[in-house]
C-alpha atoms as an extended CHARMM CRD file, in Angstrom:
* protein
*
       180  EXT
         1         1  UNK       CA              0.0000000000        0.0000000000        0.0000000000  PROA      1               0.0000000000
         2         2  UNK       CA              1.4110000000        2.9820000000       -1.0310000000  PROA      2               0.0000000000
         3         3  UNK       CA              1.2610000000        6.0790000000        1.2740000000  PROA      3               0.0000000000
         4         4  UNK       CA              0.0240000000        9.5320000000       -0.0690000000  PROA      4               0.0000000000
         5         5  UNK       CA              2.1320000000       12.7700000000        0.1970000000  PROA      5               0.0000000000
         6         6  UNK       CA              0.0720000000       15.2090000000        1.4030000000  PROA      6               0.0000000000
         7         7  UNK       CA              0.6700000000       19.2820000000        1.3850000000  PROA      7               0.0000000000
         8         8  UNK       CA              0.8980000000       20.3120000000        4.7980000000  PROA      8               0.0000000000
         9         9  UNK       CA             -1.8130000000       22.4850000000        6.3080000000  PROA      9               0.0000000000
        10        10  UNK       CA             -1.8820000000       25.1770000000        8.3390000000  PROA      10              0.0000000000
        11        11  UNK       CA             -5.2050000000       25.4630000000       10.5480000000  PROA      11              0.0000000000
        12        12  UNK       CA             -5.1510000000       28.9160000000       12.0720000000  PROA      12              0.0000000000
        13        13  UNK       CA             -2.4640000000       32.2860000000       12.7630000000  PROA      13              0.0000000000
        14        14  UNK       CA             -3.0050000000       34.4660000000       15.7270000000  PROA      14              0.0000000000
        15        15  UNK       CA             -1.2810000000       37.3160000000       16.8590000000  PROA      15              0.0000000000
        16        16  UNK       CA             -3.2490000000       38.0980000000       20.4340000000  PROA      16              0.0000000000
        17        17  UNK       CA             -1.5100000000       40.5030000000       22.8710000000  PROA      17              0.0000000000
        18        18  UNK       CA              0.1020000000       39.9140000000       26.1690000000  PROA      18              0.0000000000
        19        19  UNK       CA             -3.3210000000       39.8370000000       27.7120000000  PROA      19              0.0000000000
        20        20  UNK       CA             -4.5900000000       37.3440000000       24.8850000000  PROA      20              0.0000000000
        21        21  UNK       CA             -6.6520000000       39.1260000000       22.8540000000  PROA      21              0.0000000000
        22        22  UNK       CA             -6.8840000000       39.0910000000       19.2930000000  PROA      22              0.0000000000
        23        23  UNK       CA             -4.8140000000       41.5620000000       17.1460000000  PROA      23              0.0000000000
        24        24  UNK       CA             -4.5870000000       39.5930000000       14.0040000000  PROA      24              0.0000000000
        25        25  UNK       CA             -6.0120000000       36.2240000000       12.8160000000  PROA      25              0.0000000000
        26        26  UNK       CA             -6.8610000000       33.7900000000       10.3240000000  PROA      26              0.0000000000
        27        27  UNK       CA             -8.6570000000       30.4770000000       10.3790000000  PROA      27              0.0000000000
        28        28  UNK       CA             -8.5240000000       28.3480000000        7.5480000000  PROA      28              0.0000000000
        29        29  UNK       CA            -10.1060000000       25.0910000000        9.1010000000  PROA      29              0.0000000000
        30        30  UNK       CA            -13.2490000000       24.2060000000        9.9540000000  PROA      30              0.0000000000
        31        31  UNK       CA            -12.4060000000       23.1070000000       13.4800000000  PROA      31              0.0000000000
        32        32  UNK       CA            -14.1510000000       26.1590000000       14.9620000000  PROA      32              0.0000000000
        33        33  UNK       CA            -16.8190000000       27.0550000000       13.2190000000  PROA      33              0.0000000000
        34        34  UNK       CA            -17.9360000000       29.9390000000       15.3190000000  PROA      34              0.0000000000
        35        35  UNK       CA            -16.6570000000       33.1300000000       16.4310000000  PROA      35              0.0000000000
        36        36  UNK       CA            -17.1600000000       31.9810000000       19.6870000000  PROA      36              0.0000000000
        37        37  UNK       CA            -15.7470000000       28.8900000000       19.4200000000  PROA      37              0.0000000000
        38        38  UNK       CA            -12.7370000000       30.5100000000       17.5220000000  PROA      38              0.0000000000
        39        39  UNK       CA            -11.9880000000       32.9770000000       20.7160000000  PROA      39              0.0000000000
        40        40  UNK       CA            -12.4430000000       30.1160000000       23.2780000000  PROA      40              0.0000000000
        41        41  UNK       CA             -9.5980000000       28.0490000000       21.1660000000  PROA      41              0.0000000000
        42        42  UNK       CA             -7.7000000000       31.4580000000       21.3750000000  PROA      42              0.0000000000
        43        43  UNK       CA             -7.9010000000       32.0320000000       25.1710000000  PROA      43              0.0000000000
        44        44  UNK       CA             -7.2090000000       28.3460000000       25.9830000000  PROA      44              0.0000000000
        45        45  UNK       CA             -4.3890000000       28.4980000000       23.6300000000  PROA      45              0.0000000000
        46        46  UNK       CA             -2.9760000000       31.6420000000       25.5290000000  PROA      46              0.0000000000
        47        47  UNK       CA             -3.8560000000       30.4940000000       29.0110000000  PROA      47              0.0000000000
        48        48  UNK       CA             -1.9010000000       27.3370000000       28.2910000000  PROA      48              0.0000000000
        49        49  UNK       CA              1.3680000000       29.2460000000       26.5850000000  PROA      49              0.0000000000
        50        50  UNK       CA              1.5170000000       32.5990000000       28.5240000000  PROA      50              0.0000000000
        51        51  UNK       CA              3.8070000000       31.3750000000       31.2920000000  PROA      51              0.0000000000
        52        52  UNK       CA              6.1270000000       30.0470000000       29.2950000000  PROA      52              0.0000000000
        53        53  UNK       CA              9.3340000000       31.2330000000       28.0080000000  PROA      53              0.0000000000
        54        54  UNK       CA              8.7300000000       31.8720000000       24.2840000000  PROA      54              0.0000000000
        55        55  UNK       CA             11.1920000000       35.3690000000       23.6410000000  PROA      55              0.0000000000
        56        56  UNK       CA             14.4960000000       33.9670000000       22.7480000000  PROA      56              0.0000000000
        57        57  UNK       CA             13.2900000000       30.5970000000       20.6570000000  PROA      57              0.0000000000
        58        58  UNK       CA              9.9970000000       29.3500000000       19.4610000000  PROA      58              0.0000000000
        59        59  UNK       CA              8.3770000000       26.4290000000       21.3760000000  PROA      59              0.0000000000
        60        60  UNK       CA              5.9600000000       23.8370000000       20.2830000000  PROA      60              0.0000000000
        61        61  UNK       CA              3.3830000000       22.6860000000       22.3240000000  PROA      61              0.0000000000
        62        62  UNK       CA              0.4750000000       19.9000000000       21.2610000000  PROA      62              0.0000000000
        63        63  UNK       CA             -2.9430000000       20.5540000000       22.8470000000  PROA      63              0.0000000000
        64        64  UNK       CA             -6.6460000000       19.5360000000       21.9610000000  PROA      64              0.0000000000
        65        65  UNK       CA             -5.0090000000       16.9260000000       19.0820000000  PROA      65              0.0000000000
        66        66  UNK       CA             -3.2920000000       20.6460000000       17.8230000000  PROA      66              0.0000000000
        67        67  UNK       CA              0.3880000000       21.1160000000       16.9330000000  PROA      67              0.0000000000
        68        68  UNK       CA              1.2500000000       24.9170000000       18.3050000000  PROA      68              0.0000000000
        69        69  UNK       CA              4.3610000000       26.6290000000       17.2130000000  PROA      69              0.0000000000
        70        70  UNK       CA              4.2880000000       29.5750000000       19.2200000000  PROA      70              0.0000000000
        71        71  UNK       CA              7.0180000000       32.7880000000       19.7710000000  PROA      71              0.0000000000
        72        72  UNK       CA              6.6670000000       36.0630000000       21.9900000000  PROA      72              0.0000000000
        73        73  UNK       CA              8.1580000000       39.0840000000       21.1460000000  PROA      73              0.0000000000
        74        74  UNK       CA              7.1640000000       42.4340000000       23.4460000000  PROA      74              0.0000000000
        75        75  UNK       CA              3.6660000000       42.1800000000       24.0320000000  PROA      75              0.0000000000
        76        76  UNK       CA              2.7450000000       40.2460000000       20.7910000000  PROA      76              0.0000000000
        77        77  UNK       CA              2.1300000000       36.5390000000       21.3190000000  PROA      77              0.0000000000
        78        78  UNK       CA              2.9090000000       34.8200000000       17.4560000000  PROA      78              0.0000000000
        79        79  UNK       CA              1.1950000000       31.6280000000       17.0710000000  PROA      79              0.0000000000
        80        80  UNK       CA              0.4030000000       28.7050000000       13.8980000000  PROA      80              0.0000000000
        81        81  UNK       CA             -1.7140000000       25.3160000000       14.0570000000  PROA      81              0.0000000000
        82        82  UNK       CA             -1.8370000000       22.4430000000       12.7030000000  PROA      82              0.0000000000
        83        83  UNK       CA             -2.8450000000       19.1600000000       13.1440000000  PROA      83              0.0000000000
        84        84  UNK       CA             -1.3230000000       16.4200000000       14.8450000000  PROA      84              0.0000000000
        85        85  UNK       CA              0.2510000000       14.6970000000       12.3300000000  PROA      85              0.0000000000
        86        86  UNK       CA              1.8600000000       18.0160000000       10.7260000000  PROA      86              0.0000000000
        87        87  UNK       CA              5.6540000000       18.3530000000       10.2630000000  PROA      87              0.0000000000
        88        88  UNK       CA              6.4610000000       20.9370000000       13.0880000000  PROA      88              0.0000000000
        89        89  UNK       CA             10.1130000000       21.9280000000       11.5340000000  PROA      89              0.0000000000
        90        90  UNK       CA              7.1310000000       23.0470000000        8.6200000000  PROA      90              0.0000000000
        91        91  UNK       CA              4.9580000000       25.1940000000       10.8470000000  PROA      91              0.0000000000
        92        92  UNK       CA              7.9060000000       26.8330000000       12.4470000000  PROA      92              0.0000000000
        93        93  UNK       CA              9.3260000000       27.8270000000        8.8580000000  PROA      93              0.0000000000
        94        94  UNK       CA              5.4700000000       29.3170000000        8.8510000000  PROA      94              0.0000000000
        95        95  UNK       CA              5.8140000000       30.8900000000       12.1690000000  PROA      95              0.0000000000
        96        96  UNK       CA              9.3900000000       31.9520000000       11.3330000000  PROA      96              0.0000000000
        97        97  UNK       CA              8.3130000000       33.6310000000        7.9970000000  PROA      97              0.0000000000
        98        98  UNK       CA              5.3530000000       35.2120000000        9.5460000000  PROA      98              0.0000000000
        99        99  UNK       CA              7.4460000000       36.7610000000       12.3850000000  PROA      99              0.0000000000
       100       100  UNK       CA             10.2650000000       38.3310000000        9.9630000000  PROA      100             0.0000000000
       101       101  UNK       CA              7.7590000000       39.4290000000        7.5460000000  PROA      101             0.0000000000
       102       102  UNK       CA              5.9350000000       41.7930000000       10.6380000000  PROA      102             0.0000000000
       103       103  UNK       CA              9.3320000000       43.1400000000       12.0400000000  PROA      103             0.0000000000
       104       104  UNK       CA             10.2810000000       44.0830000000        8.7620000000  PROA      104             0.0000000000
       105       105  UNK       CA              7.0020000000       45.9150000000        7.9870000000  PROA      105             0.0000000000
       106       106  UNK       CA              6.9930000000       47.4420000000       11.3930000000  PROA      106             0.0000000000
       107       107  UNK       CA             10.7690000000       48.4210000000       11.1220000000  PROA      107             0.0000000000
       108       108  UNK       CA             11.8790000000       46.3610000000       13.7640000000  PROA      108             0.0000000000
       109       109  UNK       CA              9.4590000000       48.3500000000       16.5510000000  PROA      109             0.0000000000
       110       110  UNK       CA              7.6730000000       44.7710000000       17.4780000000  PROA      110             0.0000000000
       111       111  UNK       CA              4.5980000000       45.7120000000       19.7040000000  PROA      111             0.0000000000
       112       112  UNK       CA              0.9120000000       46.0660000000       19.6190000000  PROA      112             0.0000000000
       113       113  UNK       CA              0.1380000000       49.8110000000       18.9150000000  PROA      113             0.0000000000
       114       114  UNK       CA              2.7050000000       49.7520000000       16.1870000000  PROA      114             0.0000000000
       115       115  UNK       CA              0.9510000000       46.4010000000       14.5490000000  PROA      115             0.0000000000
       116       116  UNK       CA             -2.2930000000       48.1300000000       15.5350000000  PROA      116             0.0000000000
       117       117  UNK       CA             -1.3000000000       51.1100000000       13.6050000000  PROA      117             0.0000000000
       118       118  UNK       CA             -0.1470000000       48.6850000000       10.7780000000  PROA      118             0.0000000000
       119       119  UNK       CA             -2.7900000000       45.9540000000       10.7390000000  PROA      119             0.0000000000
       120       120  UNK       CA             -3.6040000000       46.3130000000        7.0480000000  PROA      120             0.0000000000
       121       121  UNK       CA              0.0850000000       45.1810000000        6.0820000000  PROA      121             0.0000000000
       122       122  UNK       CA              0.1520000000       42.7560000000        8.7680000000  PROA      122             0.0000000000
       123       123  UNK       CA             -3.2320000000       41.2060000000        7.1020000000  PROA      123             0.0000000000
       124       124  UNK       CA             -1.9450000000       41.0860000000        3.5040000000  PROA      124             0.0000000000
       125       125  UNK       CA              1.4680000000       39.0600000000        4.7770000000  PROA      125             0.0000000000
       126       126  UNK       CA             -1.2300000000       36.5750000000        6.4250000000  PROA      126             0.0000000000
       127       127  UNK       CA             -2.5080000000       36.6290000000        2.7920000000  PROA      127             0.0000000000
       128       128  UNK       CA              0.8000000000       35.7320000000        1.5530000000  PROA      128             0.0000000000
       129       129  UNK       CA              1.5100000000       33.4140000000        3.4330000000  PROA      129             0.0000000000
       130       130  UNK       CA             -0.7820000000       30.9370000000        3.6790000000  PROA      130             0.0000000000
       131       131  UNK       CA             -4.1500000000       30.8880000000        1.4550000000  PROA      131             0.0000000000
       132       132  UNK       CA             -6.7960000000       28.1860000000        3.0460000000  PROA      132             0.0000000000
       133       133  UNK       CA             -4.9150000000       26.7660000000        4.4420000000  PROA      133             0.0000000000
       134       134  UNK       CA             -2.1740000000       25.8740000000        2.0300000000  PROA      134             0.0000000000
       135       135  UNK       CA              0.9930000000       27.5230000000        2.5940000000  PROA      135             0.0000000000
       136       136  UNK       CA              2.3110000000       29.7230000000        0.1210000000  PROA      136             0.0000000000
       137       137  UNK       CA              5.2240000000       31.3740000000        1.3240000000  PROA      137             0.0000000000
       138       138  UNK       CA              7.6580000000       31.1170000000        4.2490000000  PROA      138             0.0000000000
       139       139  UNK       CA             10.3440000000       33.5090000000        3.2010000000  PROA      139             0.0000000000
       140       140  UNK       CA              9.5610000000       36.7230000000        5.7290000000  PROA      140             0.0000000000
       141       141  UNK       CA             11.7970000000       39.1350000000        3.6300000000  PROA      141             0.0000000000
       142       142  UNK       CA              9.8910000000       38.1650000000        0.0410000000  PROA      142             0.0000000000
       143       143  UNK       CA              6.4520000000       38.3970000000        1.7930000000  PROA      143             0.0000000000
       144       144  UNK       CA              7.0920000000       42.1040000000        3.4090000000  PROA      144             0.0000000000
       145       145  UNK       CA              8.7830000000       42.6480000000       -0.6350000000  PROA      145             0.0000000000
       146       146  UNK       CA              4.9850000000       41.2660000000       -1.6350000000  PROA      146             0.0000000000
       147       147  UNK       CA              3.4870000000       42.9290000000        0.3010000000  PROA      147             0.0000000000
       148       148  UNK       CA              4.9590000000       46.6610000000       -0.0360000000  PROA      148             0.0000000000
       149       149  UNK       CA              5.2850000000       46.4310000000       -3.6880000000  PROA      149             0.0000000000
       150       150  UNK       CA              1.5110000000       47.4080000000       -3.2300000000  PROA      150             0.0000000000
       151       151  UNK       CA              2.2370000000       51.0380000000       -5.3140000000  PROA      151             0.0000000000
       152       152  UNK       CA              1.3040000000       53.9680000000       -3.7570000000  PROA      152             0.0000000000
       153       153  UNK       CA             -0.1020000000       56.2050000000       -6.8460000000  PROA      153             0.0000000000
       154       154  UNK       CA             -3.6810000000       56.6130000000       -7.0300000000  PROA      154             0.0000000000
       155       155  UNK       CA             -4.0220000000       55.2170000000      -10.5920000000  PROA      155             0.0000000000
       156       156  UNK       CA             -3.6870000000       51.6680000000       -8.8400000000  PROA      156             0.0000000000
       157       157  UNK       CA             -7.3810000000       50.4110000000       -8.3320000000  PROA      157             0.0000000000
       158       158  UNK       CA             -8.8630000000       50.3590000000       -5.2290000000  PROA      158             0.0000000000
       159       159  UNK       CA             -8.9790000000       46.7570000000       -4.8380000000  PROA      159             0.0000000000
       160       160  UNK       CA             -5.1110000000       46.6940000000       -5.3240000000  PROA      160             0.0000000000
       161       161  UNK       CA             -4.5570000000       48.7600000000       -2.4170000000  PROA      161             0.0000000000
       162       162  UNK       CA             -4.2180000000       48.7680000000        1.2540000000  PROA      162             0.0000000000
       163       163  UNK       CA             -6.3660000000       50.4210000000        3.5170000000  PROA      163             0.0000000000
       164       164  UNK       CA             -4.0970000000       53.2600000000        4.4930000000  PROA      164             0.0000000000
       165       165  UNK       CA             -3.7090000000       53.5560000000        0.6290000000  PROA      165             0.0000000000
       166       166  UNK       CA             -6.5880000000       53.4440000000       -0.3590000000  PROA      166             0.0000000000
       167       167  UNK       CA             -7.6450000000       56.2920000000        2.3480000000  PROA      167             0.0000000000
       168       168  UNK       CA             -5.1020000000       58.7440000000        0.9620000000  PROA      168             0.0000000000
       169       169  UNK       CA             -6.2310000000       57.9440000000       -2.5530000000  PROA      169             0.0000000000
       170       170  UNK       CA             -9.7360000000       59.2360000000       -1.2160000000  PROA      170             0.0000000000
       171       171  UNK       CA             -8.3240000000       61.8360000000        0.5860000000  PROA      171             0.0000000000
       172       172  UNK       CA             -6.3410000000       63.2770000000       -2.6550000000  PROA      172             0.0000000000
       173       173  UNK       CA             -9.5040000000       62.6540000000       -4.7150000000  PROA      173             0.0000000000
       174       174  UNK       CA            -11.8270000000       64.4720000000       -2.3300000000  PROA      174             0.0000000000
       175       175  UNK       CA             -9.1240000000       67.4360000000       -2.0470000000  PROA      175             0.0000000000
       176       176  UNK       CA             -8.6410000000       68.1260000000       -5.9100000000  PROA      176             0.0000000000
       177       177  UNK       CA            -12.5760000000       68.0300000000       -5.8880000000  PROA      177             0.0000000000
       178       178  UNK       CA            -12.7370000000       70.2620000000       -3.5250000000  PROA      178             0.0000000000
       179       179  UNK       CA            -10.1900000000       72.6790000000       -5.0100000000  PROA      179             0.0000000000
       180       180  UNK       CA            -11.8130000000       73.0680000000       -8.5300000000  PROA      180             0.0000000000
């Protein structure tokens, strides 16, 4: 019997704060099919992780049948899921990618109100990195390159642009109006 390759998947990325609380995340499985049930996995994922010693290295805990690759950094708690039977050296490259991507787009000033401030890049590199569940990219320098390359001009259209861009595209539009 021969045994299928399979493409690893990723089930979920959180970024919560130090008091666990969401500031970024994406589900891409099934497993919790309601917001509720989607903060509940994030509290007792945080409850179960916050008193350990996750700044220098990341650490891998398995809970609820769940691998966890998990790093702190500040008050930003970096997490990725998968299941049990996923390769963990895999979901660290994930975590790994995820984590270099955001300190590059944040200019190495790691902490909540900065990502807060930021959260429209920080979504796109989740978009860049991992698309239902599938990972696409693990490379943190090439996904902040992705996701920057976003141009600034207002001939770009709207659904090519970030939030903040796409606010000072309306802002410059409503000026020249305004000035005629």
């Amino acid at each position: 019997m021969a045994s299928q390759a399979s493409c690893p998947l990723i089930k979920n990325i959180l970024l919560l704060d130090s008091e666990g609380k969401r500031v970024a995340v994406r589900y891409f499985s099934e497993d919790w099919p309601t917001n509720i049930s989607k903060i509940a996995f994030e509290k007792f994922v945080f409850s179960k992780t916050v008193k350990t010693n996750a700044r220098t290295e990341a650490e891998i805990t398995l809970l609820d049948n769940n691998v966890i690759i998990y790093k702190f950094v500040q008050d930003l708690h970096f997490f990725v899921t998968g299941g049990d039977q996923e390769n963990e050296i895999i979901l660290a490259s994930v975590l790994q990618g995820f984590f270099d991507a955001v300190t590059l787009l944040l200019r190495n000033n790691v902490d909540k109100r900065e990502a807060l401030e930021n959260l429209d890049l920080i979504l796109l590199c989740l978009d860049e990195i991992v698309d239902g569940g599938m990972i696409l990219e693990t490379n943190g320098p090439l996904i902040a390159e992705k996701v920057t390359s976003h141009s600034m001009d207002g001939d770009s259209p709207l659904t090519e642009q970030t939030l903040s861009q796409a606010w000072t595209t309306a802002r410059e539009h409503l000026t020249r109006t305004l000035l005629k």
